[in-house]
JSON list of C-alpha atoms in Angstrom, two decimals:
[
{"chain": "A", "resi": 1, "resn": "UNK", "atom": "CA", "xyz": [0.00, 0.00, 0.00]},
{"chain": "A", "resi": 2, "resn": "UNK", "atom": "CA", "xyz": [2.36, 2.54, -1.45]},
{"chain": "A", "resi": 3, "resn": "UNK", "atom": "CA", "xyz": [-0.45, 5.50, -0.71]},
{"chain": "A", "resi": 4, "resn": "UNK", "atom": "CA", "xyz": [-0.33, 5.53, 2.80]},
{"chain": "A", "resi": 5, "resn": "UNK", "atom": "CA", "xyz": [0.42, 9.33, 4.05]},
{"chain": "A", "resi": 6, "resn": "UNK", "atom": "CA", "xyz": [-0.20, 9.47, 7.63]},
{"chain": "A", "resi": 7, "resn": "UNK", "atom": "CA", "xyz": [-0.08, 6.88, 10.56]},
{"chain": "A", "resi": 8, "resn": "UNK", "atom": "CA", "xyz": [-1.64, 7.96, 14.00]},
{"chain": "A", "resi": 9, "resn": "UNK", "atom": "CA", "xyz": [-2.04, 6.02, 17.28]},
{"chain": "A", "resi": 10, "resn": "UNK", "atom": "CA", "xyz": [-5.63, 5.75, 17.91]},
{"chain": "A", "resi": 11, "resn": "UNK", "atom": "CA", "xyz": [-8.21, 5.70, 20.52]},
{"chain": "A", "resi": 12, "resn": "UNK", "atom": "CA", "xyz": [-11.05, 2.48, 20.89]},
{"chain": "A", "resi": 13, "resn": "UNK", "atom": "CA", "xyz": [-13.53, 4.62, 19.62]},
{"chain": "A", "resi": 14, "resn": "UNK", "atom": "CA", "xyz": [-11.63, 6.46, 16.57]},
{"chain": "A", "resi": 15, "resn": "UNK", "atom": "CA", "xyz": [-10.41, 3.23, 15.57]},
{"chain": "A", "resi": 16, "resn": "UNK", "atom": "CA", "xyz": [-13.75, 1.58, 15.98]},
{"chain": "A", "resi": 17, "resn": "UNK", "atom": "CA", "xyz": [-15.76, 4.11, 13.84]},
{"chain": "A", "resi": 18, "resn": "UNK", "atom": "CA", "xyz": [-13.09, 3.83, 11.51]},
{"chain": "A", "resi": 19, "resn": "UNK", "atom": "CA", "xyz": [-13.32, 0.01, 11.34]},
{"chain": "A", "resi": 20, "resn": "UNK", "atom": "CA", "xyz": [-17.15, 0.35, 10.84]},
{"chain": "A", "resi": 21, "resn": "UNK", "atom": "CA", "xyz": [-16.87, 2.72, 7.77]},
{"chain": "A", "resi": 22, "resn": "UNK", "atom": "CA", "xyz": [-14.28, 0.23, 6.01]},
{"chain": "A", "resi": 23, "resn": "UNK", "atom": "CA", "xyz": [-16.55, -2.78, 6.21]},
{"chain": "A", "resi": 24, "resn": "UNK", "atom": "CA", "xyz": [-20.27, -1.22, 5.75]},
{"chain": "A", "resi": 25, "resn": "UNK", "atom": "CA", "xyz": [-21.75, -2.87, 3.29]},
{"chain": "A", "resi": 26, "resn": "UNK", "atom": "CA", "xyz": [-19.21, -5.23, 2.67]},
{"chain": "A", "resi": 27, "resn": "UNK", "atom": "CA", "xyz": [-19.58, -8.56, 1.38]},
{"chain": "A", "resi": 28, "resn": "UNK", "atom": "CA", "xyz": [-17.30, -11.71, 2.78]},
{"chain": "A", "resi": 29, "resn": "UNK", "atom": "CA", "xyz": [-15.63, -12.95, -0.74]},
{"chain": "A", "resi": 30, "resn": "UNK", "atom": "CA", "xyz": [-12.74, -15.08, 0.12]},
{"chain": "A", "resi": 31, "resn": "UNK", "atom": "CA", "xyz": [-10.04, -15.94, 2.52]},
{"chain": "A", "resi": 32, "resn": "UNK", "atom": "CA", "xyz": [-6.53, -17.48, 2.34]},
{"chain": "A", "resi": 33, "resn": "UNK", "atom": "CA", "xyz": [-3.85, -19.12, 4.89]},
{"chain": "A", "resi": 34, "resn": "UNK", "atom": "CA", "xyz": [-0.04, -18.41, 4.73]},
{"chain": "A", "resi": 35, "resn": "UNK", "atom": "CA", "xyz": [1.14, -20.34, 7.49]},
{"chain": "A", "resi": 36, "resn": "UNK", "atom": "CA", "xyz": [-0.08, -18.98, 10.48]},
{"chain": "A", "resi": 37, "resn": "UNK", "atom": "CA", "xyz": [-1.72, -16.04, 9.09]},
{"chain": "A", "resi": 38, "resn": "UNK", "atom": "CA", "xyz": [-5.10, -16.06, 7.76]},
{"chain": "A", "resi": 39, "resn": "UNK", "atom": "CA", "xyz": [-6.51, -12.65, 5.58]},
{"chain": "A", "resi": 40, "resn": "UNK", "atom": "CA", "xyz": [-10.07, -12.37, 4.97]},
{"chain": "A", "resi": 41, "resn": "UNK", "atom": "CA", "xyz": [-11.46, -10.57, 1.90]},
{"chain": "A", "resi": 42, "resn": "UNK", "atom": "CA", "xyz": [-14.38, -8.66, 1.88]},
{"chain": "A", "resi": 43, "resn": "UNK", "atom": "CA", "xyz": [-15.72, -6.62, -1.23]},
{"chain": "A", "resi": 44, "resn": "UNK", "atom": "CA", "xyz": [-17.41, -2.77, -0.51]},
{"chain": "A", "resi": 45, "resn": "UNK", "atom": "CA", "xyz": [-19.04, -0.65, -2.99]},
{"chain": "A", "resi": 46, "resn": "UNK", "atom": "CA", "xyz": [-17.91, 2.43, -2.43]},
{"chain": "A", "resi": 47, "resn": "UNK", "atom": "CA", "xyz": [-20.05, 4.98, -3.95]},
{"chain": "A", "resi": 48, "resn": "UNK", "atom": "CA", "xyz": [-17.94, 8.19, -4.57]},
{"chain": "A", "resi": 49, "resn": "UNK", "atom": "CA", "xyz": [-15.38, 6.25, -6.40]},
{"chain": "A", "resi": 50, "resn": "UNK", "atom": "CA", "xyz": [-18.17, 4.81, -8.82]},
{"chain": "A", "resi": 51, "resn": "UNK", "atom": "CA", "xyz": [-16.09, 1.10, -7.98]},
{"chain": "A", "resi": 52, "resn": "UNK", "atom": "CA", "xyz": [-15.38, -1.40, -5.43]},
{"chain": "A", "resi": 53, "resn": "UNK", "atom": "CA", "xyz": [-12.62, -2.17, -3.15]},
{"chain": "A", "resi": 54, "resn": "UNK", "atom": "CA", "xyz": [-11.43, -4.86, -1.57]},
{"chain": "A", "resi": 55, "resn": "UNK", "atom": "CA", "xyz": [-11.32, -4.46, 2.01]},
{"chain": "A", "resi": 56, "resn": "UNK", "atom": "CA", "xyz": [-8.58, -7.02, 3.77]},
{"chain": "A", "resi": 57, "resn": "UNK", "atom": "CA", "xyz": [-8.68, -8.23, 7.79]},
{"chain": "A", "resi": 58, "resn": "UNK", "atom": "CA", "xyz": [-5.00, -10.24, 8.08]},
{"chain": "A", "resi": 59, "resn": "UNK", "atom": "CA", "xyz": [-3.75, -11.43, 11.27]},
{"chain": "A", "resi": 60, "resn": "UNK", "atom": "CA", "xyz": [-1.88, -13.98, 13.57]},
{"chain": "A", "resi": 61, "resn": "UNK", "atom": "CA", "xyz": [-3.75, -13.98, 16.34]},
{"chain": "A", "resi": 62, "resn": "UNK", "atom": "CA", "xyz": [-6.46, -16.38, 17.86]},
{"chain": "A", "resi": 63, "resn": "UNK", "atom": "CA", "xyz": [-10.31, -16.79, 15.48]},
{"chain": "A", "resi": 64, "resn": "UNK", "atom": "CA", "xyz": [-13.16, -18.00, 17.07]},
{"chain": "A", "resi": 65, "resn": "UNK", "atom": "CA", "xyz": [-16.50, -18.28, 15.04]},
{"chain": "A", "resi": 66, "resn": "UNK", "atom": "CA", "xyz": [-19.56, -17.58, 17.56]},
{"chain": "A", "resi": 67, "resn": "UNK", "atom": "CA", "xyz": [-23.12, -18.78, 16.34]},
{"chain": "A", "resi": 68, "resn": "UNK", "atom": "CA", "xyz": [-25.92, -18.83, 18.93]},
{"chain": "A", "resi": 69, "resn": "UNK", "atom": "CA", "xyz": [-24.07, -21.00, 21.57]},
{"chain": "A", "resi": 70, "resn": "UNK", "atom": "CA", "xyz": [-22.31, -23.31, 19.28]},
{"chain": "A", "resi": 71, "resn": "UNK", "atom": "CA", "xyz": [-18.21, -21.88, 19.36]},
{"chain": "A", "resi": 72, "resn": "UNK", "atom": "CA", "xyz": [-15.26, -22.77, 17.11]},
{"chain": "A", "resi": 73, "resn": "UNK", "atom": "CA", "xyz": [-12.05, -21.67, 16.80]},
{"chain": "A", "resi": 74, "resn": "UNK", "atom": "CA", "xyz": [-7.97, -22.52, 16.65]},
{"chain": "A", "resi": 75, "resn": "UNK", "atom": "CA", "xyz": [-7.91, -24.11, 19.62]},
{"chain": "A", "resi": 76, "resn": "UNK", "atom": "CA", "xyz": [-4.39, -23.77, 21.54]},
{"chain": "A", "resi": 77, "resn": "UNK", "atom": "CA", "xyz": [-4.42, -27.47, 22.78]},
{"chain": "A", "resi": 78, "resn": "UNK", "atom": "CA", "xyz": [-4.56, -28.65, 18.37]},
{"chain": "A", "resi": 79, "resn": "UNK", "atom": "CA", "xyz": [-4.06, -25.53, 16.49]},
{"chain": "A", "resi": 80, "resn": "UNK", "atom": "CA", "xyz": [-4.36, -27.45, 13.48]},
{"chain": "A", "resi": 81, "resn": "UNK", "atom": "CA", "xyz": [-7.56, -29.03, 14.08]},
{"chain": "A", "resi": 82, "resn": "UNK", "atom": "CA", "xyz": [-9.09, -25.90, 15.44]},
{"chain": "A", "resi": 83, "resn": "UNK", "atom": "CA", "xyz": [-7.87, -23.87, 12.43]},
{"chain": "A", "resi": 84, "resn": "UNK", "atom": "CA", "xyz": [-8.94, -26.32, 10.23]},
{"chain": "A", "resi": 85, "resn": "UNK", "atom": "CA", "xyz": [-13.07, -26.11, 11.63]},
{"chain": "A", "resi": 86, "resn": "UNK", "atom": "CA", "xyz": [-12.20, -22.41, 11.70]},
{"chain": "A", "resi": 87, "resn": "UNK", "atom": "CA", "xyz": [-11.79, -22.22, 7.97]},
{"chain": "A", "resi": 88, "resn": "UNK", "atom": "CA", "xyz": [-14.61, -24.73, 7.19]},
{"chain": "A", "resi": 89, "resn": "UNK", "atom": "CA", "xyz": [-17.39, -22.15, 9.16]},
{"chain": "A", "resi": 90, "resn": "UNK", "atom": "CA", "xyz": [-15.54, -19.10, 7.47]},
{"chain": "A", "resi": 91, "resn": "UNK", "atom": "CA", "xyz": [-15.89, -20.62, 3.87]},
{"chain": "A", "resi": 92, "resn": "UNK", "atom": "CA", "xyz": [-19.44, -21.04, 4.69]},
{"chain": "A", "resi": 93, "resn": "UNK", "atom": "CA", "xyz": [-19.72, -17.29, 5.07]},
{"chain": "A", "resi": 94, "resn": "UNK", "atom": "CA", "xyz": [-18.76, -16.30, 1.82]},
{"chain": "A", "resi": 95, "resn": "UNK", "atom": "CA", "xyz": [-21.07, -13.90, -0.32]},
{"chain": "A", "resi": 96, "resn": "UNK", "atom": "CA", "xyz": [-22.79, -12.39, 3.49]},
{"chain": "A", "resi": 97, "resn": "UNK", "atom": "CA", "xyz": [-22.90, -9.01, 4.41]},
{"chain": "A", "resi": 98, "resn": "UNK", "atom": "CA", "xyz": [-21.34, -7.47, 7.06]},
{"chain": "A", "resi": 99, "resn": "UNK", "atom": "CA", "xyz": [-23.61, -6.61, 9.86]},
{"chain": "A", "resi": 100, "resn": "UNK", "atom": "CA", "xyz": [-21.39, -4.83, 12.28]},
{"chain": "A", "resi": 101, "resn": "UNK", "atom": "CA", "xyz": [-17.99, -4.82, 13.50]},
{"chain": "A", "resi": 102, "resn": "UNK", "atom": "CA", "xyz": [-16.69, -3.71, 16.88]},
{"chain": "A", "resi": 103, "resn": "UNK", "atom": "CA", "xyz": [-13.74, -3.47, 19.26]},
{"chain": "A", "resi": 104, "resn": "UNK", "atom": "CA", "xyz": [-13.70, -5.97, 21.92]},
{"chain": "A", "resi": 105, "resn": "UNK", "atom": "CA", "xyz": [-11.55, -6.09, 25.40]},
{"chain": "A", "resi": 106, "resn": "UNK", "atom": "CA", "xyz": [-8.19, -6.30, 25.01]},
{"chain": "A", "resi": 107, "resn": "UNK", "atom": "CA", "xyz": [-7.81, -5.30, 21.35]},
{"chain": "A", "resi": 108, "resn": "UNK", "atom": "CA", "xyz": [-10.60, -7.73, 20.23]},
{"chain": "A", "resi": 109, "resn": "UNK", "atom": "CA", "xyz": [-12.13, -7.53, 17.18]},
{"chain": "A", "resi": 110, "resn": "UNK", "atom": "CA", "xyz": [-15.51, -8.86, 16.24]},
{"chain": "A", "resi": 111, "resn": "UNK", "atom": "CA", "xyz": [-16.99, -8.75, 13.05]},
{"chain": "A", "resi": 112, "resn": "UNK", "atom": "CA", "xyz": [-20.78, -10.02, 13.17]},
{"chain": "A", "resi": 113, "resn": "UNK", "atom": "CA", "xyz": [-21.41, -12.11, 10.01]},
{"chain": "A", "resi": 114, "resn": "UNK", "atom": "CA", "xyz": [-25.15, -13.20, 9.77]},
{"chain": "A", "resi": 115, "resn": "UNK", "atom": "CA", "xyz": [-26.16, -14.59, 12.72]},
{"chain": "A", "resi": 116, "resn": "UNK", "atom": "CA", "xyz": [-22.25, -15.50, 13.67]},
{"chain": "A", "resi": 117, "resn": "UNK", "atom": "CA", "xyz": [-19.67, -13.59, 14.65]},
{"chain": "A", "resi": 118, "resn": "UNK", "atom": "CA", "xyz": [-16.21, -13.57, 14.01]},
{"chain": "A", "resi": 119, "resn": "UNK", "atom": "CA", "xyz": [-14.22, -12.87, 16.89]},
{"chain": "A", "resi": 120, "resn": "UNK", "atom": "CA", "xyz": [-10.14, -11.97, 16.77]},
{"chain": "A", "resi": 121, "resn": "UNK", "atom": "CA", "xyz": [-8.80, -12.30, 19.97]},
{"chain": "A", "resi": 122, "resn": "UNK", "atom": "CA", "xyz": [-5.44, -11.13, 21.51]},
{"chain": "A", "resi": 123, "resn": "UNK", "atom": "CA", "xyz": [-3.13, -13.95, 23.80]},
{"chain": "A", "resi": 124, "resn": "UNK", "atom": "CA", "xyz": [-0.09, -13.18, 26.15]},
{"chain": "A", "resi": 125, "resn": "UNK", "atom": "CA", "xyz": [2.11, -14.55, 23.61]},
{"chain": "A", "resi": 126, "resn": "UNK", "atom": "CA", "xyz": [0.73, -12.32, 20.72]},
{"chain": "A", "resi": 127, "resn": "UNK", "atom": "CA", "xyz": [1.48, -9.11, 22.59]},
{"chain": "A", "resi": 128, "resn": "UNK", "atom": "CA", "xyz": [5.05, -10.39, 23.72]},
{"chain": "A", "resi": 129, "resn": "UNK", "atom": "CA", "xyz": [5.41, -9.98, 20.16]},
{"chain": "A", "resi": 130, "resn": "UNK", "atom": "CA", "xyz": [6.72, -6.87, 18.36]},
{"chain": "A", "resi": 131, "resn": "UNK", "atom": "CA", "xyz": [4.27, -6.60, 15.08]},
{"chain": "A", "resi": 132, "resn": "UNK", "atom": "CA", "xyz": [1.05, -6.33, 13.77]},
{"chain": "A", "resi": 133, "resn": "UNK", "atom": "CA", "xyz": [-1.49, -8.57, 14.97]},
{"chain": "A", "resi": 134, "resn": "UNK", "atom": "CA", "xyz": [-4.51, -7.60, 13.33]},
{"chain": "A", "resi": 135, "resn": "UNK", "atom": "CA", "xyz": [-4.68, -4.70, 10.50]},
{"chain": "A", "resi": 136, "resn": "UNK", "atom": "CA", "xyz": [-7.91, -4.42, 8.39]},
{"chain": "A", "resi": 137, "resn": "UNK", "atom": "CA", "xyz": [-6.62, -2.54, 5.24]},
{"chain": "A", "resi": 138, "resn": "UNK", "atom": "CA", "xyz": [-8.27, -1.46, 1.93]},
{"chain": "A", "resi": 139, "resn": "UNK", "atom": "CA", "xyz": [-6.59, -2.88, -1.22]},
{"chain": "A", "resi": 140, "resn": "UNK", "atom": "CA", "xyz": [-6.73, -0.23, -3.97]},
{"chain": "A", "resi": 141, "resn": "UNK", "atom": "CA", "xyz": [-5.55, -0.82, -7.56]},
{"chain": "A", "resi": 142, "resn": "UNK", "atom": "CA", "xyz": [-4.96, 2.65, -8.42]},
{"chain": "A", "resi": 143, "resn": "UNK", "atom": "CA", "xyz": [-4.85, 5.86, -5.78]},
{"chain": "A", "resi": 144, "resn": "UNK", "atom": "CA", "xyz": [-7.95, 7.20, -5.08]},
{"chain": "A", "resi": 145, "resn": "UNK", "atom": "CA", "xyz": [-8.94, 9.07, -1.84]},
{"chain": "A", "resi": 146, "resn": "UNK", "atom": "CA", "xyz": [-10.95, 6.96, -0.10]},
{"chain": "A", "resi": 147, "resn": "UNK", "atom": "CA", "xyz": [-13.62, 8.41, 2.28]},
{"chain": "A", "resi": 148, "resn": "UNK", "atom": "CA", "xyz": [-12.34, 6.13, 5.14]},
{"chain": "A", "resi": 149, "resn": "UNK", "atom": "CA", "xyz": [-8.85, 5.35, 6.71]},
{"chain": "A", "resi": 150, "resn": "UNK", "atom": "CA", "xyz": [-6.70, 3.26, 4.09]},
{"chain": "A", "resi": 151, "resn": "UNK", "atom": "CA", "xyz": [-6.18, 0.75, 7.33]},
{"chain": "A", "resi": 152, "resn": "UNK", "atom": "CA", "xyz": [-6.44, 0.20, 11.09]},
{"chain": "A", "resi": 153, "resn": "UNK", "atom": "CA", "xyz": [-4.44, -2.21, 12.91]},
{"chain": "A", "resi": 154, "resn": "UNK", "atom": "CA", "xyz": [-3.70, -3.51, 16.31]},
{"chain": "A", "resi": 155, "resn": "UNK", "atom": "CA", "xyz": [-0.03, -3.54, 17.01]},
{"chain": "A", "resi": 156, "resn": "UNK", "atom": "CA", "xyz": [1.83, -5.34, 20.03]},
{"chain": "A", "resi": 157, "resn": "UNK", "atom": "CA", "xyz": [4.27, -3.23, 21.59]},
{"chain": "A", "resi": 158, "resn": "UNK", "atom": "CA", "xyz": [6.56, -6.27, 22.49]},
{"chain": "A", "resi": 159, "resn": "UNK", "atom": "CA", "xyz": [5.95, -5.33, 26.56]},
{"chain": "A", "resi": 160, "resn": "UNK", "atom": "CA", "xyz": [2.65, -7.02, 26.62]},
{"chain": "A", "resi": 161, "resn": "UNK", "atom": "CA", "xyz": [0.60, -4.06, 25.72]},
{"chain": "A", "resi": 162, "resn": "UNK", "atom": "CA", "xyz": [-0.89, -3.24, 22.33]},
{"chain": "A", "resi": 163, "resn": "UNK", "atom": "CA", "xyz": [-2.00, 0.25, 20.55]},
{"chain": "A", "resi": 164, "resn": "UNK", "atom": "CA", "xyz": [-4.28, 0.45, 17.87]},
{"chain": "A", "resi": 165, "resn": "UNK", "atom": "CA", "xyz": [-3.04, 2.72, 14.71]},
{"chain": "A", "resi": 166, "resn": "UNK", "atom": "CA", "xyz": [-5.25, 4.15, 11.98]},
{"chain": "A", "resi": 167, "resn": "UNK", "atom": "CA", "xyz": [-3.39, 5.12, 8.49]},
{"chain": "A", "resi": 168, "resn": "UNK", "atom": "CA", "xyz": [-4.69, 7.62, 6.21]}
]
């Protein structure tokens, strides 16, 4: 994302209206898994630009699927079996619409799919790390000024703390 001209550390609340005007409207399209990161792609229509963009949430950390009372997720005890039923209820998801998406505890993020919700969640071990955990970033072909942040992500500090960014 060569476009990016301003990075700012962000409040819950900034960064959680921004999150909410990337993915409104959006449609769940696809998702892929590079070792232990998993990006989901969601399409928006985004009226002022006439187009649509593909809006992108990547990250490393912990998925759980919530629906009703049923839970799945990459378990810690077989991360490989738990990732696995992860990605079988995500495919499932494909062509829905976005319903809502909010900040959680803790740098959560939950994105309500239907009548499921996605849910991103933070460990110890994720914020002893020194990198993005989460980011939810707009892929644009060509530079356009988009009328909402180009990304937000949740970075760990490396000291077991986390701040949330917005770029521009």
């Amino acid at each position: 994302m060569g476009g990016l001209t301003e990075v700012a550390w962000a409040d819950p609340d900034s960064a959680s209206d921004a999150l909410k005007k990337m993915l409104a409207e959006a449609q769940f399209d696809s998702f892929w898994v590079s070792s232990i990161e998993v990006a989901l792609r969601f399409i928006r229509r985004v009226n002022s630009l006439e187009s649509s963009v593909y809006v992108d949430v990547v990250f490393s950390c912990t998925a759980k699927v919530r629906a009703g009372d049923s839970l799945t997720g990459i378990s810690e005890q077989d991360f490989f079996y738990g990732r696995s039923k992860f990605l079988a209820d995500i495919y499932s998801f494909i062509g829905m619409d976005v319903e809502g998406v909010y900040l959680g505890a803790g740098g959560a993020l939950l994105i309500s799919i239907g009548k499921s919700v996605v849910e991103l969640q933070l460990s110890q071990e994720d914020l002893e790390q020194d990198s993005s955990v989460w980011e939810v970033k707009v892929d644009v072909r060509k530079p356009h000024p988009l009328p909402f942040p180009a990304s937000v992500a949740c970075v760990a500090t490396g000291g077991g703390e986390y701040v949330l960014t917005i770029a521009s």
